Short mmCIF file of C-alpha atoms in Angstrom, two decimals:
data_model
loop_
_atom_site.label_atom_id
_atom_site.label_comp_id
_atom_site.label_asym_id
_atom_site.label_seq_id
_atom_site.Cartn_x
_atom_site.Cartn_y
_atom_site.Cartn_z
CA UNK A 1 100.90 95.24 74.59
CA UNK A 2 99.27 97.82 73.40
CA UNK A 3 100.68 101.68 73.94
CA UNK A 4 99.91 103.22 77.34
CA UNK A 5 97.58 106.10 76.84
CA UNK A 6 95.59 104.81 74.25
CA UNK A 7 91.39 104.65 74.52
CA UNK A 8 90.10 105.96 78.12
CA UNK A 9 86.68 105.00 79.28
CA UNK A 10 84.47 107.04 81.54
CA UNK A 11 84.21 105.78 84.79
CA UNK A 12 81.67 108.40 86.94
CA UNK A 13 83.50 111.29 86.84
CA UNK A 14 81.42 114.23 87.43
CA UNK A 15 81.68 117.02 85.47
CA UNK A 16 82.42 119.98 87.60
CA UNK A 17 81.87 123.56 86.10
CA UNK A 18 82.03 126.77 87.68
CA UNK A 19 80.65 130.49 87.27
CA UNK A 20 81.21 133.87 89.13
CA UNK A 21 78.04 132.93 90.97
CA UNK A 22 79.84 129.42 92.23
CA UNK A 23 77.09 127.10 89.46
CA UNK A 24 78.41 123.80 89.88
CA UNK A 25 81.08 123.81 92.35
CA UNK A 26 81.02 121.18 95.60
CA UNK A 27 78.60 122.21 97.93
CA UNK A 28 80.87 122.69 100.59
CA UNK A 29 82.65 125.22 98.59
CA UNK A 30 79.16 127.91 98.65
CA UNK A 31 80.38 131.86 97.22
CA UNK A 32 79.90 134.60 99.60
CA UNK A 33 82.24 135.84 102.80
CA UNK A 34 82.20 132.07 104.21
CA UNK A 35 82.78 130.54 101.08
CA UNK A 36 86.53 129.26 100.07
CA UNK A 37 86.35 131.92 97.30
CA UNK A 38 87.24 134.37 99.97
CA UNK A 39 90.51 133.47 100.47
CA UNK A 40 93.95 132.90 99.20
CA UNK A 41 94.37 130.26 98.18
CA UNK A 42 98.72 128.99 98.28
CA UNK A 43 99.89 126.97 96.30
CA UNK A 44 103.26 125.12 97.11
CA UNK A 45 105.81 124.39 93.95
CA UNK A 46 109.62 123.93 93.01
CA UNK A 47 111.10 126.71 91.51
CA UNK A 48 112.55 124.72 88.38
CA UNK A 49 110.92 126.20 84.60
CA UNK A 50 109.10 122.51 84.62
CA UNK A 51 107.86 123.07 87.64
CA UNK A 52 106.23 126.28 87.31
CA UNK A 53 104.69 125.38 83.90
CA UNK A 54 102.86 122.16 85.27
CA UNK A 55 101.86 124.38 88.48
CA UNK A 56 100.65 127.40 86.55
CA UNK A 57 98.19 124.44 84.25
CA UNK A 58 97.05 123.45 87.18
CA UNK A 59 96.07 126.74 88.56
CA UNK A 60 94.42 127.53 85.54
CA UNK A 61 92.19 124.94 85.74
CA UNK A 62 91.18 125.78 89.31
CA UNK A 63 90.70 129.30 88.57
CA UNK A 64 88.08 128.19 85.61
CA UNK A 65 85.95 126.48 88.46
CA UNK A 66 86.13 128.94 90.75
CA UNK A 67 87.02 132.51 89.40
CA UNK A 68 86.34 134.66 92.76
CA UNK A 69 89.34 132.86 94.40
CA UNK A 70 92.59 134.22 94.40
CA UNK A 71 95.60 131.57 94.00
CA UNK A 72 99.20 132.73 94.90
CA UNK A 73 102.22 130.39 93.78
CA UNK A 74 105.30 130.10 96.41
CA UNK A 75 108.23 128.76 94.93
CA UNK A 76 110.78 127.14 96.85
CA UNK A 77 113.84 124.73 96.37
CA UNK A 78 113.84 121.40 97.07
CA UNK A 79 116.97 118.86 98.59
CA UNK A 80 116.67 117.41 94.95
CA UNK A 81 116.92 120.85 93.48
CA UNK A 82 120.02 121.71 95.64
CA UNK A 83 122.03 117.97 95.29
CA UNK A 84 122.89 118.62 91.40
CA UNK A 85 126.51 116.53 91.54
CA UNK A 86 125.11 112.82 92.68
CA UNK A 87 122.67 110.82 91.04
CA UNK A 88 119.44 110.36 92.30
CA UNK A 89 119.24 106.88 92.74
CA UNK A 90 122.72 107.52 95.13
CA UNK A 91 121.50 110.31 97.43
CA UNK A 92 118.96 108.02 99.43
CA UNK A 93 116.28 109.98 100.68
CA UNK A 94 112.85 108.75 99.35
CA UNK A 95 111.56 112.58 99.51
CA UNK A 96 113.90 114.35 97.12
CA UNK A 97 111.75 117.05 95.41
CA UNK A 98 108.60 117.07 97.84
CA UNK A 99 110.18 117.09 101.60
CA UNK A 100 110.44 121.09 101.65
CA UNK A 101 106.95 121.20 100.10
CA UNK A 102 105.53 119.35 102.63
CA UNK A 103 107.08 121.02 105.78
CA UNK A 104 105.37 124.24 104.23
CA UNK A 105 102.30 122.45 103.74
CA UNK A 106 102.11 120.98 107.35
CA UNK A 107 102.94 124.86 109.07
CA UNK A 108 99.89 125.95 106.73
CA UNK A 109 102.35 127.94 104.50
CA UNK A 110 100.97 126.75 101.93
CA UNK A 111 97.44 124.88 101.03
CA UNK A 112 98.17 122.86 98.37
CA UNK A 113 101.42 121.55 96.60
CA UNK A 114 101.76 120.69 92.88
CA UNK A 115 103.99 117.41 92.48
CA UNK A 116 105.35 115.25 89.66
CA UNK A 117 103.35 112.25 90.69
CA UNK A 118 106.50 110.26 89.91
CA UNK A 119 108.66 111.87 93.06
CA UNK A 120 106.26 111.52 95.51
CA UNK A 121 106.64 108.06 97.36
CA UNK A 122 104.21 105.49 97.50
CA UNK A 123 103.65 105.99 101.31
CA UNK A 124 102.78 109.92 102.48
CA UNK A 125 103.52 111.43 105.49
CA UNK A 126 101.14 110.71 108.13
CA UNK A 127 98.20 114.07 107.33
CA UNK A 128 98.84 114.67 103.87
CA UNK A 129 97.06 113.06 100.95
CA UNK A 130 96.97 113.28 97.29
CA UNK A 131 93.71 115.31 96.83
CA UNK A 132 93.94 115.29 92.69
CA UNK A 133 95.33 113.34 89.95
CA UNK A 134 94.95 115.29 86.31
CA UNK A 135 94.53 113.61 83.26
CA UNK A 136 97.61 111.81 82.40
CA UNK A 137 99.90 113.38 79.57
CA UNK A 138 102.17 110.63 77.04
CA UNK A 139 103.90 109.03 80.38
CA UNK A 140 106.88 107.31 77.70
CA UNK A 141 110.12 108.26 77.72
CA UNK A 142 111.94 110.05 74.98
CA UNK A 143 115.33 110.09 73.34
CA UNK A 144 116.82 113.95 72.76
CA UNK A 145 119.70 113.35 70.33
CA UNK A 146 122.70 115.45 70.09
CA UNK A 147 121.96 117.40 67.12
CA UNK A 148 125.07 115.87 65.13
CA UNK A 149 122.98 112.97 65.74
CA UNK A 150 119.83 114.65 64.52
CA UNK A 151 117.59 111.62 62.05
CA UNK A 152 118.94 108.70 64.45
CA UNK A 153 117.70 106.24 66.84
CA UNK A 154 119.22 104.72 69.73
CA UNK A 155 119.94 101.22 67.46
CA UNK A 156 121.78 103.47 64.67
CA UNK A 157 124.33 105.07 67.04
CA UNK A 158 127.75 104.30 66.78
CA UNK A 159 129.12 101.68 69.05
CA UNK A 160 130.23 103.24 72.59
CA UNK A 161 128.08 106.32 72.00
CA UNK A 162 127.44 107.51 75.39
CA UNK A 163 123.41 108.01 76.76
CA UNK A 164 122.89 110.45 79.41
CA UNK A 165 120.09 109.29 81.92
CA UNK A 166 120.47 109.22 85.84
CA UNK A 167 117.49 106.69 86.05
CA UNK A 168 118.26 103.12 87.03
CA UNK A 169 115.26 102.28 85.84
CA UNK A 170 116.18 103.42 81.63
CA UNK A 171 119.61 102.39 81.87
CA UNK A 172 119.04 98.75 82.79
CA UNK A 173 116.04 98.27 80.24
CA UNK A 174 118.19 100.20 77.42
CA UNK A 175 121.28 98.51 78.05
CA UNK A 176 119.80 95.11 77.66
CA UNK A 177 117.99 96.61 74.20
CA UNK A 178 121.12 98.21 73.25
CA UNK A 179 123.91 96.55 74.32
CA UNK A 180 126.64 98.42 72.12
CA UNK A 181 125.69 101.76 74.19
CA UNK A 182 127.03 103.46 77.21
CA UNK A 183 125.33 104.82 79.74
CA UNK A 184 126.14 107.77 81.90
CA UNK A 185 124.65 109.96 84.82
CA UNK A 186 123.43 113.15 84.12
CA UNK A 187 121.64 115.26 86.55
CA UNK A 188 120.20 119.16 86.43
CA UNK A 189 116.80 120.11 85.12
CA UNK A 190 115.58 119.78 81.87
CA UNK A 191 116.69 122.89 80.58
CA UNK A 192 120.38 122.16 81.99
CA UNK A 193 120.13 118.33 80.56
CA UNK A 194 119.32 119.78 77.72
CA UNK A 195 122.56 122.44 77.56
CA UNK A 196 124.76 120.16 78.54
CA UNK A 197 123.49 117.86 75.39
CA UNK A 198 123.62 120.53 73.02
CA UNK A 199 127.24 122.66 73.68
CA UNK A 200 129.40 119.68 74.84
CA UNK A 201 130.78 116.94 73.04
CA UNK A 202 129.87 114.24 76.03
CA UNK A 203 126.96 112.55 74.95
CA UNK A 204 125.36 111.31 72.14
CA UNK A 205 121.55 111.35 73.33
CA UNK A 206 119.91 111.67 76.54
CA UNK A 207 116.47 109.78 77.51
CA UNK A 208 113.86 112.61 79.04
CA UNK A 209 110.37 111.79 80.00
CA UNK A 210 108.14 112.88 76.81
CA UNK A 211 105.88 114.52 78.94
CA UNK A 212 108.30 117.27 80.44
CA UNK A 213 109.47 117.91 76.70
CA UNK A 214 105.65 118.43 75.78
CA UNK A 215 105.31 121.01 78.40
CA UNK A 216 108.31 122.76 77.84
CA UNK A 217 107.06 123.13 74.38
CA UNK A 218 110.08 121.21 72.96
CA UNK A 219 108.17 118.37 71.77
CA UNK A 220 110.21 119.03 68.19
CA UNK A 221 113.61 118.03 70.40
CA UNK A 222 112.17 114.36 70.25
CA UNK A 223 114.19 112.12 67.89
CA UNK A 224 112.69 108.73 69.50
CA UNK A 225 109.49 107.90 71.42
CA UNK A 226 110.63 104.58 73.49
CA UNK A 227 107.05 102.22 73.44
CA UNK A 228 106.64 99.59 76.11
CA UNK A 229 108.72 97.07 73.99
CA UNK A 230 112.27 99.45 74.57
CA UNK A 231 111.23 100.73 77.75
CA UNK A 232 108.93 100.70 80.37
CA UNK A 233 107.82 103.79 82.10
CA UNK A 234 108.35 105.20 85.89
CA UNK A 235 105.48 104.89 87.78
CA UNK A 236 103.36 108.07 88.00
CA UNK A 237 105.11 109.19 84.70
CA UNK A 238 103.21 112.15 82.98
CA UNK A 239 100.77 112.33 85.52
CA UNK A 240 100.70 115.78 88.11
CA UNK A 241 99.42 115.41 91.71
CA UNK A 242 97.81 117.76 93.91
CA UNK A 243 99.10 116.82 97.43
CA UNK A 244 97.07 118.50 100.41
CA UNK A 245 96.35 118.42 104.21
CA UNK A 246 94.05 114.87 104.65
CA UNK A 247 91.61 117.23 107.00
CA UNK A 248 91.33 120.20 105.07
CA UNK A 249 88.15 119.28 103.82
CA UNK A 250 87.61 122.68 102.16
CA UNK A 251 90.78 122.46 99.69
CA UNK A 252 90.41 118.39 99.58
CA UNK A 253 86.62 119.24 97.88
CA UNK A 254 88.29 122.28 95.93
CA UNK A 255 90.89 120.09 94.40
CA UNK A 256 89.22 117.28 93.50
CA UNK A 257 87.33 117.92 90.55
CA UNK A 258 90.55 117.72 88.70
CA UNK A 259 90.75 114.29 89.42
CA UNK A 260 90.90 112.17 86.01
CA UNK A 261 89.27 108.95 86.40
CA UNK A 262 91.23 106.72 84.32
CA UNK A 263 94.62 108.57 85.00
CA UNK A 264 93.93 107.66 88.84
CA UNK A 265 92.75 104.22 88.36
CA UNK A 266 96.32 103.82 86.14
CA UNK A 267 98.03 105.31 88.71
CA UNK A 268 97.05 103.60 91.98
CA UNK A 269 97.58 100.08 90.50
CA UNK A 270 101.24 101.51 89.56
CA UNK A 271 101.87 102.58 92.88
CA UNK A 272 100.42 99.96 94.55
CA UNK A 273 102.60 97.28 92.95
CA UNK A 274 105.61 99.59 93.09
CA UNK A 275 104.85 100.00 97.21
CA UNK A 276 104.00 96.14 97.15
CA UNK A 277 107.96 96.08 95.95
CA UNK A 278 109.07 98.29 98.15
CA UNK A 279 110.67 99.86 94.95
CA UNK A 280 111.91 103.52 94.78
CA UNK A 281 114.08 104.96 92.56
CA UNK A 282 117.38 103.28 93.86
CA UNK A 283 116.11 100.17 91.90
CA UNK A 284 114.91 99.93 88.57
CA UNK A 285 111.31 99.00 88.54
CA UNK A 286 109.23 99.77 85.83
CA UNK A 287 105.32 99.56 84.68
CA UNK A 288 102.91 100.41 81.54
CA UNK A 289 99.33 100.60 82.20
CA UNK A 290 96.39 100.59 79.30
CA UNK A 291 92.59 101.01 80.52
CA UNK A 292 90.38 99.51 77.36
CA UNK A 293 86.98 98.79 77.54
CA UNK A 294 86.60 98.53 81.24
CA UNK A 295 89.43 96.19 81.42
CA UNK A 296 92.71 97.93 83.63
CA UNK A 297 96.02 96.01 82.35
CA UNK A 298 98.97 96.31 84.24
CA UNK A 299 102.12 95.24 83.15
CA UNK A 300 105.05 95.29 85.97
CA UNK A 301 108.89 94.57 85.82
CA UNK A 302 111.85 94.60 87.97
CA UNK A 303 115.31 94.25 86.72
CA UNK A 304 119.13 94.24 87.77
CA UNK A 305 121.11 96.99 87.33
CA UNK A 306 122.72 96.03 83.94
CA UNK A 307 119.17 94.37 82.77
CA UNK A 308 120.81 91.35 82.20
CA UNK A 309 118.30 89.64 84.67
CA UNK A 310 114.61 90.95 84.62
CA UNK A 311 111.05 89.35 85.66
CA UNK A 312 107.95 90.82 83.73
CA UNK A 313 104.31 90.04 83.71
CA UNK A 314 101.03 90.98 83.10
CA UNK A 315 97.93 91.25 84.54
CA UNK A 316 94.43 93.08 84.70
CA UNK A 317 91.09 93.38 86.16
CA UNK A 318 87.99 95.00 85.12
CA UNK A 319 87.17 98.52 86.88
CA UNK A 320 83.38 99.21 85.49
CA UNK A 321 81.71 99.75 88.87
CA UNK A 322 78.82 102.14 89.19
CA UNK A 323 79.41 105.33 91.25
CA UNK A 324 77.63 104.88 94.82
CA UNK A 325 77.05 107.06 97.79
CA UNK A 326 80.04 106.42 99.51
CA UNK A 327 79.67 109.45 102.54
CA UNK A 328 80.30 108.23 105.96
CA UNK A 329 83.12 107.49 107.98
CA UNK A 330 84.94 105.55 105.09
CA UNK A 331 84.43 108.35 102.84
CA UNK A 332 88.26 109.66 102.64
CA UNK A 333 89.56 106.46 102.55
CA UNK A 334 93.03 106.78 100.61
CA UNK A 335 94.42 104.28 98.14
CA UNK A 336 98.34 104.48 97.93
CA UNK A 337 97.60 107.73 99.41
CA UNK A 338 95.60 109.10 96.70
CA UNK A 339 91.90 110.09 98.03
CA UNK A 340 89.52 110.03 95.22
CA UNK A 341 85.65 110.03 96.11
CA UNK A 342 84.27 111.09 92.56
CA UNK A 343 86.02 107.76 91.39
CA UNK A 344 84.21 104.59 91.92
CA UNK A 345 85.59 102.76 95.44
CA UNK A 346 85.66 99.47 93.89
CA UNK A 347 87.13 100.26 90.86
CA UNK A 348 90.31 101.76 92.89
CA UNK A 349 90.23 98.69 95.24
CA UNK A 350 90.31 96.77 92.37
CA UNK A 351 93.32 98.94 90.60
CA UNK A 352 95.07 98.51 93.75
CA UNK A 353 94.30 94.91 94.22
CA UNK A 354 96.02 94.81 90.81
CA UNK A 355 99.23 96.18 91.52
CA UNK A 356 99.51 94.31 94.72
CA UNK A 357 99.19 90.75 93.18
CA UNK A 358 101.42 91.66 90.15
CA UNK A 359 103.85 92.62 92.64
CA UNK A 360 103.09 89.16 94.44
CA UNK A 361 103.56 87.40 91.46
CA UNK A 362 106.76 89.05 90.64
CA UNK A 363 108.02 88.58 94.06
CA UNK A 364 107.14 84.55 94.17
CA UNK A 365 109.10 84.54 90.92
CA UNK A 366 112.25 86.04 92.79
CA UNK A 367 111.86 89.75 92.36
CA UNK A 368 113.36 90.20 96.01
CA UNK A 369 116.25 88.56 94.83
CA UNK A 370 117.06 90.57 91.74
CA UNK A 371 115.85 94.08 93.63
CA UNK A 372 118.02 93.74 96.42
CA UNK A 373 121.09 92.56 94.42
CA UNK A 374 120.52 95.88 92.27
CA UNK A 375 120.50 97.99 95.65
CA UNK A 376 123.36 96.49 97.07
CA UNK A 377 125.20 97.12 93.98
CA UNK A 378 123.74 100.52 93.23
CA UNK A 379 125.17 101.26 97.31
CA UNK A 380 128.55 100.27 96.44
CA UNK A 381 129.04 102.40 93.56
#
């Protein structure tokens, strides 16, 4: 299949610009003293470098559409941020990195959050939605050697050479690829991954998403760029999510002229067959997504925790729909929780539709079987 990421085809997106004198911002959103441009506008975010970067290109954007507001960024720590000794896939809460951003966002602390589309789950708290999905950066994952291992790929290592990764998800497609490798938990943010890489002895490589790397500006750290035939993807991966109150119809207009169309096509088909699993990052499920010529391919897989059992298929639709007047009382109808109105309704019902009969397909093939193995296993470690 072919690379995720590859050629994007418009699919109604409406430009939105923006001036001092509000020129092409949503008419709800008018300048003057009842216009949102105001206010303050807060904006929710984890206090990790990551974090900040992919809030701060956010902000920027919404500050080129609308220059008279003000934005203010609150940090705050996270359970995920806090939990730095157990693995991810072990600590069992489906909220890891967004809980404490939501709690601010539902006592109007804050009025919007940027996420990691990746860590938020598949089903939202009841009032929140995702009010933007930007455009998609490279959502592959990445090998970061050790730089005595600096020229290498993951097949050249020495037998036993141990891979850092705390995902279930790369360890059980890499082990399978490259079965004379060991693979260990590491947790900690990039930068700390990164340290522990560098001044100890204990691995060889770690795997990192590419798209963290890239906004870290350490893109030159990359040794290995793992395609769809190594290594499927998260779901979500590369993509950032603006997550606001479902009623705040002010912010909900505000924010969504960032939406990409073809990044939130991508993405609600991923979700929707990763929700249809009732996957989560306590069992490896993986996806790669490629929107060509109005066609939306999907391809899904589940797999045991040592990837010596694994079900993967492919399927897609076609998305070209024309934009229609959707207003009325289905017009903030969510899809996996994202809420999208300057994308085409069919062509997310159709996305989703996509995920949800992978998923089915999967699941009639034994998927349940091999996903609840892997979480019984991944409980007893």
């Amino acid at each position: 299949m072919a690379e995720a990421g590859a050629a994007a085809v418009g699919l109604g997106r409406e430009e939105s610009g923006g001036g001092a004198d509000g020129a092409g911002a949503d008419p709800l959103l008018p300048p003057g003293e009842n216009g949102v441009d105001t206010r303050t506008i807060r904006v929710g975010t984890r206090r990790s470098q990551l974090a900040r970067i992919q809030t701060d290109s956010v902000v920027m954007m919404l500050r080129e559409l609308y220059p008279d507001v003000r934005f203010e960024i609150v940090a705050m720590s996270t359970t995920g941020d806090k939990i730095l000794d157990t693995a991810l896939s072990k600590i069992g809460e489906k909220s890891l990195f967004t809980k404490e951003l939501e709690n601010a966002l539902e006592r109007n602390e804050v009025d919007l959050v940027v996420h990691s589309l990746k860590d938020l789950p598949t089903s939202l708290p009841p009032g929140f939605t995702i009010g933007a999905v930007c455009k998609r950066e490279n959502p592959l994952d990445a090998v970061v050697f050790h730089p005595k291992n600096c020229g290498k790929t993951l097949s050249l290592l020495p037998e036993k050479s141990v891979i850092g990764t705390s995902s279930l998800r790369r360890a059980a497609q890499l082990k399978k690829k490259f079965p004379h490798l060991e693979f260990r938990d590491i947790r900690g943010n990039l930068n700390t991954r990164l340290k522990k890489l560098d001044e100890k002895e204990d691995f060889s490589a770690i795997i990192l998403a590419a798209a963290g790397l890239k906004r870290m500006g350490w893109e030159n750290r990359i040794g290995q760029l793992l395609g769809p035939e190594d290594c499927l993807y998260a779901v979500g991966q590369g993509a950032l999510a603006v997550e606001v109150r479902a009623k705040d119809q002010e912010i909900l207009n505000m924010v969504s002229a960032l939406h990409d169309a073809d990044t939130v096509l991508c993405c609600i088909a991923e979700r929707a067959f990763m929700k249809r699993l009732e996957g989560g990052c306590s069992v490896p499920v993986a996806v790669n997504t490629l929107l060509k010529d109005d066609q939306l391919y999907l391809t899904g897989a589940v797999y045991s925790l040592d990837g010596s059992d694994s079900l993967r298929e492919t399927m897609q639709t076609g998305v070209s729909y024309p934009h229609q007047n959707e207003d009325g009382p289905n017009d903030d109808v969510q899809h996996v929780g994202i809420t999208a109105k300057n994308v085409p309704g069919q062509a997310q019902e159709a996305a989703e539709n996509l995920g949800v009969e992978l998923a089915s397909l999967l699941l009639s093939k034994g998927a349940r079987h091999i996903l609840s193995v892997a979480r019984q296993l991944n409980d007893a470690r």
